[in-house]
Amino acid sequence: MFDLAGRMPGRFRALVLLAAFASLRWGEVSALRRCDVAEDGSWVRISRALVEVPGRGLIVGPPKSRAGVRTLIVPAAIRRDVVKHLDAFVKPEHDALLFTGERAGNPVRRPNFSQRTKWTEVVAKMGLKGLHFHDLRHAGNIWASKAGTSTKDLMARMGHDDMRAALIYQRATSDADERIADRLSKLVDQHRTGNADDDDDGLSGQPVPVG
């Protein structure tokens, strides 16, 4: 994720990181103001969202659901990036937008973001062809689930009223864990049948060097 963020123009690096690590929707992250973020980057408050309405342009409204109004702790790993962004790209006013275009401080529309960042080309070069911005939120949800988050807490972080979405991510994590367990079992089976090299598989009692 840091590789992808690093390939963005400077003013959009923190946008990508927050969308992923805080599991934010496009409308939520694009609506953030200076007053919605801690000065030290330790939390972010979601209280509104920008919505594209045909014939009316961008409209400020509430988040997608009642649970969408929430305050999230920002992982320490990206707080420095958030603070740098505040210092470099955000006006001092209390209600100044966190993410804007280069001119006039206007909100960023998703098509303009894709064009300015050359999103399609960038993700293709990274071997991630077809990756959409919304996939950043999906990734964040999966990471949160892998961290052992309860269904209730995962729902709160995602901003969902319905537990079905949270259960989907938890089930995906469980499935991945099952695949890992299956692979480990196969290693054991190979070792027992003598098909694996004892010096390489780490199952003979000798530790396998790391790094």
Short mmCIF file of N, CA, C and O in Angstrom, two decimals, residues 30 48 66-67 93 108 111 121 128 139 144 149 159 169 172 180 187 195 206 208:
data_model
loop_
_atom_site.label_atom_id
_atom_site.label_comp_id
_atom_site.label_asym_id
_atom_site.label_seq_id
_atom_site.Cartn_x
_atom_site.Cartn_y
_atom_site.Cartn_z
N SER A 30 -12.94 12.14 0.80
CA SER A 30 -12.88 13.38 0.03
C SER A 30 -13.58 14.53 0.74
O SER A 30 -13.36 15.69 0.38
N ARG A 48 -19.59 13.39 7.58
CA ARG A 48 -20.27 13.79 6.35
C ARG A 48 -19.61 13.10 5.17
O ARG A 48 -18.56 12.45 5.31
N ARG A 66 -26.32 5.45 9.32
CA ARG A 66 -26.20 6.08 10.63
C ARG A 66 -24.90 5.68 11.31
O ARG A 66 -24.27 6.49 12.00
N ALA A 67 -24.50 4.45 11.09
CA ALA A 67 -23.25 3.97 11.68
C ALA A 67 -22.03 4.60 11.01
O ALA A 67 -20.91 4.49 11.52
N GLU A 93 -7.57 27.27 7.83
CA GLU A 93 -8.93 27.42 8.31
C GLU A 93 -9.48 26.12 8.89
O GLU A 93 -9.19 25.04 8.39
N VAL A 108 -12.10 17.28 -4.58
CA VAL A 108 -11.60 16.42 -5.64
C VAL A 108 -12.70 15.47 -6.08
O VAL A 108 -13.27 14.74 -5.28
N PRO A 111 -13.33 11.21 -10.91
CA PRO A 111 -12.72 11.14 -12.26
C PRO A 111 -11.46 12.01 -12.36
O PRO A 111 -10.49 11.61 -13.01
N GLU A 121 -2.93 3.50 -15.18
CA GLU A 121 -1.59 3.15 -15.61
C GLU A 121 -0.72 2.72 -14.45
O GLU A 121 0.06 1.76 -14.55
N LEU A 128 -1.27 -4.74 -10.72
CA LEU A 128 -2.58 -4.71 -10.06
C LEU A 128 -3.66 -4.22 -11.01
O LEU A 128 -4.59 -3.51 -10.60
N ALA A 139 -9.43 -3.69 1.26
CA ALA A 139 -8.17 -4.17 1.83
C ALA A 139 -8.10 -3.82 3.32
O ALA A 139 -7.71 -4.65 4.15
N ALA A 144 -8.21 -5.36 9.05
CA ALA A 144 -8.81 -5.22 10.38
C ALA A 144 -9.34 -6.56 10.87
O ALA A 144 -9.21 -6.91 12.05
N THR A 149 -10.24 -8.47 15.02
CA THR A 149 -11.31 -7.57 15.41
C THR A 149 -12.63 -8.32 15.55
O THR A 149 -12.96 -9.15 14.71
N GLY A 159 -18.30 1.38 9.48
CA GLY A 159 -19.44 2.28 9.36
C GLY A 159 -20.67 1.58 8.83
O GLY A 159 -21.44 2.14 8.05
N TYR A 169 -16.08 -10.31 5.56
CA TYR A 169 -14.64 -10.13 5.69
C TYR A 169 -14.05 -11.12 6.68
O TYR A 169 -12.96 -11.65 6.46
N ALA A 172 -13.80 -14.44 4.97
CA ALA A 172 -12.68 -14.45 4.02
C ALA A 172 -11.37 -14.69 4.76
O ALA A 172 -10.50 -15.45 4.31
N ILE A 180 -3.95 -21.78 4.88
CA ILE A 180 -2.60 -21.82 5.47
C ILE A 180 -2.42 -23.10 6.27
O ILE A 180 -1.39 -23.78 6.18
N LEU A 187 2.94 -30.01 4.42
CA LEU A 187 4.37 -30.05 4.72
C LEU A 187 4.68 -31.17 5.70
O LEU A 187 5.69 -31.88 5.56
N ASN A 195 9.42 -37.21 1.70
CA ASN A 195 9.51 -36.52 0.40
C ASN A 195 10.08 -35.12 0.53
O ASN A 195 10.34 -34.46 -0.45
N GLN A 206 15.16 -28.59 13.63
CA GLN A 206 16.12 -27.52 13.50
C GLN A 206 15.43 -26.26 12.98
O GLN A 206 14.66 -26.32 12.04
N VAL A 208 14.60 -22.93 10.97
CA VAL A 208 14.93 -22.42 9.63
C VAL A 208 15.34 -20.97 9.76
O VAL A 208 14.64 -20.17 10.36
#
